[in-house]
Amino acid sequence: MIPLVKVSFPPANVLMPKIEEVLYSGQVAEGAFVYDFEKKFVEKYGYGQGLAISSGTAALHMALILAGVEDGDEVISTAMTAEPTNTSITQAGGKIVWADVDSASGNISPESIKENITSKTKAIVVVHYAGYPCRMDEIMKIAKEKNIKVIEDCAHALGAKYGKDFVGLQADFAIFSFQAIKHMTTVDGGFLLFKDNTLLEKAKRVRWFGMLKGVPRTEVDLSVQGYKYNMNNVTAQIGLQQLQHNIDQIIERHISNGLFYDQELSKIKGIDFARCDSQGRSSYWIYTLLTDNSKDLEKLLTENGISASKLHKPNYHHSFFKSSFKLLPQLEKFYDRLLHIPCGWWVTNEDRQRIVDVIKKG
Ligand SMILES: *Cc1c(COP(=O)(O)O)cnc(C)c1O
């Protein structure tokens, strides 16, 4: 079976001695490796400043806190995502207001964001779903006019670009996830980017129990509600090795396979695929195929040893989100036509050709 997602690490002879070095160094908590990873990550992708975090979900929760979301504030979000995008909003005390998506991409639609803004809207969370960038120019224009903060959930989109920059640079805040099956993994981990550098001290406090590291524990003042959201030296070392060894080739391979499908599937009647605006360049975490016969095609691909699925469930269908439920027509249409197919680094030239041939047969 060709899987839809797969974990990747540098070879054991490269990675294991490096992990061993940290494990027996006597310093395994947040320390030099974490700060080195932070520096290398922001440098590599051209980001200004950022903090390494224990998970993408924790980074989202922090972004919402730093954006000023408090009990009862409205946060506009999308249901077409992994659940942590939205559980972090309720965790911060926010009230979710669902915006509809663009049926061409599955991404939150700027028009629907605009319609859902009220005097209580504190933040907007956008997700570059499956690696395809949202229409950020339009979204940022709307948000700036209304003075509302925007958080980019880039968990699927490491290496995706908007204009000449990588995603994560457009909004006020952005987060990444290094969970097992994302483009890059540190086993578990995350990253928080933010533009306003006056937030740095508060961000560090929120990450570590409300206190500042480096100040003696008998003298430090705990001044804000904080959490245990720091990354540790062991996972940071894995991140450093990932950055150095194979993340570029991995992302390039996802993109190469994605572009191959775009080209080949455009020749097949009844088959379409996700599209971004002219600025967006997907990093194709998973490939988004669109067809009126998604159920039949899913069956056919699975019978041929190719994993294909919708992967997520529109979040508003969960009972936990019952109070904010509303049916969104474009999202339902997108979801009905959606089928994700494998396009990651493990999909070889022969695999991708075979996948296209099976789709053609259907
Ligand atoms: C994986 C994921 C997250 C959460 O990241 P974790 O590191 O698993 O906490 C958030 N949003 C999206 C869209 C994700 O896919």
mmCIF file of C-alpha atoms in Angstrom, residues 194-319:
data_model
loop_
_atom_site.group_PDB
_atom_site.id
_atom_site.type_symbol
_atom_site.label_atom_id
_atom_site.label_comp_id
_atom_site.label_asym_id
_atom_site.label_seq_id
_atom_site.Cartn_x
_atom_site.Cartn_y
_atom_site.Cartn_z
ATOM 1 C CA PHE A 194 5.201 36.729 15.606
ATOM 2 C CA LYS A 195 5.940 40.098 14.039
ATOM 3 C CA ASP A 196 5.586 42.397 17.074
ATOM 4 C CA ASN A 197 8.905 42.135 18.947
ATOM 5 C CA THR A 198 7.466 43.804 22.060
ATOM 6 C CA LEU A 199 5.667 40.456 22.597
ATOM 7 C CA LEU A 200 8.895 38.491 22.990
ATOM 8 C CA GLU A 201 9.119 38.626 26.784
ATOM 9 C CA LYS A 202 5.464 37.783 27.275
ATOM 10 C CA ALA A 203 5.747 34.930 24.763
ATOM 11 C CA LYS A 204 8.673 33.460 26.702
ATOM 12 C CA ARG A 205 6.698 33.745 29.938
ATOM 13 C CA VAL A 206 3.613 32.079 28.464
ATOM 14 C CA ARG A 207 5.857 29.269 27.207
ATOM 15 C CA TRP A 208 7.350 28.561 30.655
ATOM 16 C CA PHE A 209 4.918 28.790 33.608
ATOM 17 C CA GLY A 210 4.735 32.610 33.425
ATOM 18 C CA MET A 211 8.375 33.025 34.427
ATOM 19 C CA LEU A 212 11.607 34.017 32.694
ATOM 20 C CA LYS A 213 14.373 31.463 32.320
ATOM 21 C CA GLY A 214 17.810 32.525 33.472
ATOM 22 C CA VAL A 215 16.528 34.517 36.451
ATOM 23 C CA PRO A 216 17.228 32.668 39.751
ATOM 24 C CA ARG A 217 14.110 30.848 40.887
ATOM 25 C CA THR A 218 14.178 32.607 44.281
ATOM 26 C CA GLU A 219 14.106 36.029 42.610
ATOM 27 C CA VAL A 220 11.957 35.494 39.524
ATOM 28 C CA ASP A 221 8.415 36.878 39.484
ATOM 29 C CA LEU A 222 5.591 34.830 37.972
ATOM 30 C CA SER A 223 3.543 37.606 36.366
ATOM 31 C CA VAL A 224 1.232 36.018 33.775
ATOM 32 C CA GLN A 225 -0.630 32.713 33.370
ATOM 33 C CA GLY A 226 1.938 30.466 31.773
ATOM 34 C CA TYR A 227 2.079 26.874 30.546
ATOM 35 C CA LYS A 228 4.596 24.072 30.085
ATOM 36 C CA TYR A 229 5.020 24.650 26.341
ATOM 37 C CA ASN A 230 8.790 24.642 25.883
ATOM 38 C CA MET A 231 10.725 22.423 23.479
ATOM 39 C CA ASN A 232 13.536 20.294 24.969
ATOM 40 C CA ASN A 233 17.142 19.782 23.842
ATOM 41 C CA VAL A 234 16.503 16.225 22.621
ATOM 42 C CA THR A 235 13.726 17.087 20.180
ATOM 43 C CA ALA A 236 15.534 20.311 19.214
ATOM 44 C CA GLN A 237 18.556 18.205 18.240
ATOM 45 C CA ILE A 238 16.308 16.086 16.011
ATOM 46 C CA GLY A 239 15.032 19.341 14.468
ATOM 47 C CA LEU A 240 18.568 20.596 13.878
ATOM 48 C CA GLN A 241 19.494 17.350 12.121
ATOM 49 C CA GLN A 242 16.319 17.453 10.021
ATOM 50 C CA LEU A 243 17.069 21.012 8.898
ATOM 51 C CA GLN A 244 20.608 20.090 7.990
ATOM 52 C CA HIS A 245 20.118 16.724 6.349
ATOM 53 C CA ASN A 246 17.034 16.171 4.313
ATOM 54 C CA ILE A 247 14.222 18.656 4.743
ATOM 55 C CA ASP A 248 14.977 20.456 1.460
ATOM 56 C CA GLN A 249 14.932 17.252 -0.591
ATOM 57 C CA ILE A 250 11.770 16.099 1.167
ATOM 58 C CA ILE A 251 9.868 19.285 0.405
ATOM 59 C CA GLU A 252 11.210 19.396 -3.166
ATOM 60 C CA ARG A 253 9.952 15.865 -3.732
ATOM 61 C CA HIS A 254 6.462 16.691 -2.403
ATOM 62 C CA ILE A 255 6.347 19.695 -4.770
ATOM 63 C CA SER A 256 7.668 17.745 -7.748
ATOM 64 C CA ASN A 257 5.010 15.050 -7.286
ATOM 65 C CA GLY A 258 2.285 17.661 -6.756
ATOM 66 C CA LEU A 259 3.197 19.524 -9.951
ATOM 67 C CA PHE A 260 3.281 16.212 -11.851
ATOM 68 C CA TYR A 261 -0.295 15.441 -10.746
ATOM 69 C CA ASP A 262 -1.459 18.997 -11.603
ATOM 70 C CA GLN A 263 -0.139 18.496 -15.111
ATOM 71 C CA GLU A 264 -1.324 14.907 -15.680
ATOM 72 C CA LEU A 265 -4.732 15.193 -14.004
ATOM 73 C CA SER A 266 -5.609 18.323 -15.991
ATOM 74 C CA LYS A 267 -5.825 15.965 -19.025
ATOM 75 C CA ILE A 268 -8.417 13.690 -17.403
ATOM 76 C CA LYS A 269 -12.123 14.525 -17.802
ATOM 77 C CA GLY A 270 -14.095 14.788 -14.566
ATOM 78 C CA ILE A 271 -10.955 15.255 -12.454
ATOM 79 C CA ASP A 272 -9.931 18.574 -10.977
ATOM 80 C CA PHE A 273 -7.563 19.609 -8.196
ATOM 81 C CA ALA A 274 -7.043 22.372 -5.612
ATOM 82 C CA ARG A 275 -5.843 25.752 -6.835
ATOM 83 C CA CYS A 276 -4.398 28.812 -5.046
ATOM 84 C CA ASP A 277 -4.391 32.457 -6.118
ATOM 85 C CA SER A 278 -1.530 33.618 -8.376
ATOM 86 C CA GLN A 279 0.762 34.304 -5.389
ATOM 87 C CA GLY A 280 0.390 30.880 -3.761
ATOM 88 C CA ARG A 281 2.850 27.985 -4.252
ATOM 89 C CA SER A 282 1.772 24.808 -2.480
ATOM 90 C CA SER A 283 4.253 22.526 -0.725
ATOM 91 C CA TYR A 284 1.790 19.654 -1.300
ATOM 92 C CA TRP A 285 1.843 17.994 2.112
ATOM 93 C CA ILE A 286 -0.927 15.785 0.719
ATOM 94 C CA TYR A 287 -2.421 16.153 -2.729
ATOM 95 C CA THR A 288 -5.958 17.517 -3.021
ATOM 96 C CA LEU A 289 -7.855 15.953 -5.916
ATOM 97 C CA LEU A 290 -11.433 17.072 -6.593
ATOM 98 C CA THR A 291 -14.059 15.006 -8.374
ATOM 99 C CA ASP A 292 -17.816 14.428 -8.303
ATOM 100 C CA ASN A 293 -17.080 10.694 -7.931
ATOM 101 C CA SER A 294 -14.762 10.864 -4.942
ATOM 102 C CA LYS A 295 -16.264 7.779 -3.254
ATOM 103 C CA ASP A 296 -15.888 5.504 -6.299
ATOM 104 C CA LEU A 297 -12.378 6.763 -6.958
ATOM 105 C CA GLU A 298 -11.384 6.211 -3.318
ATOM 106 C CA LYS A 299 -12.539 2.596 -3.618
ATOM 107 C CA LEU A 300 -10.714 2.037 -6.901
ATOM 108 C CA LEU A 301 -7.439 3.499 -5.618
ATOM 109 C CA THR A 302 -7.612 1.523 -2.373
ATOM 110 C CA GLU A 303 -8.249 -1.700 -4.320
ATOM 111 C CA ASN A 304 -5.089 -0.903 -6.271
ATOM 112 C CA GLY A 305 -2.918 -0.528 -3.171
ATOM 113 C CA ILE A 306 -2.993 3.267 -3.070
ATOM 114 C CA SER A 307 -4.146 5.051 0.107
ATOM 115 C CA ALA A 308 -6.708 7.706 -0.677
ATOM 116 C CA SER A 309 -9.064 9.426 1.744
ATOM 117 C CA LYS A 310 -10.605 12.671 2.899
ATOM 118 C CA LEU A 311 -8.326 12.474 5.975
ATOM 119 C CA HIS A 312 -10.224 15.074 8.049
ATOM 120 C CA LYS A 313 -13.822 15.694 9.060
ATOM 121 C CA PRO A 314 -15.315 19.200 8.814
ATOM 122 C CA ASN A 315 -14.779 20.218 12.442
ATOM 123 C CA TYR A 316 -18.237 21.697 12.976
ATOM 124 C CA HIS A 317 -19.735 18.190 12.760
ATOM 125 C CA HIS A 318 -18.141 17.294 16.119
ATOM 126 C CA SER A 319 -20.540 17.362 19.062
#
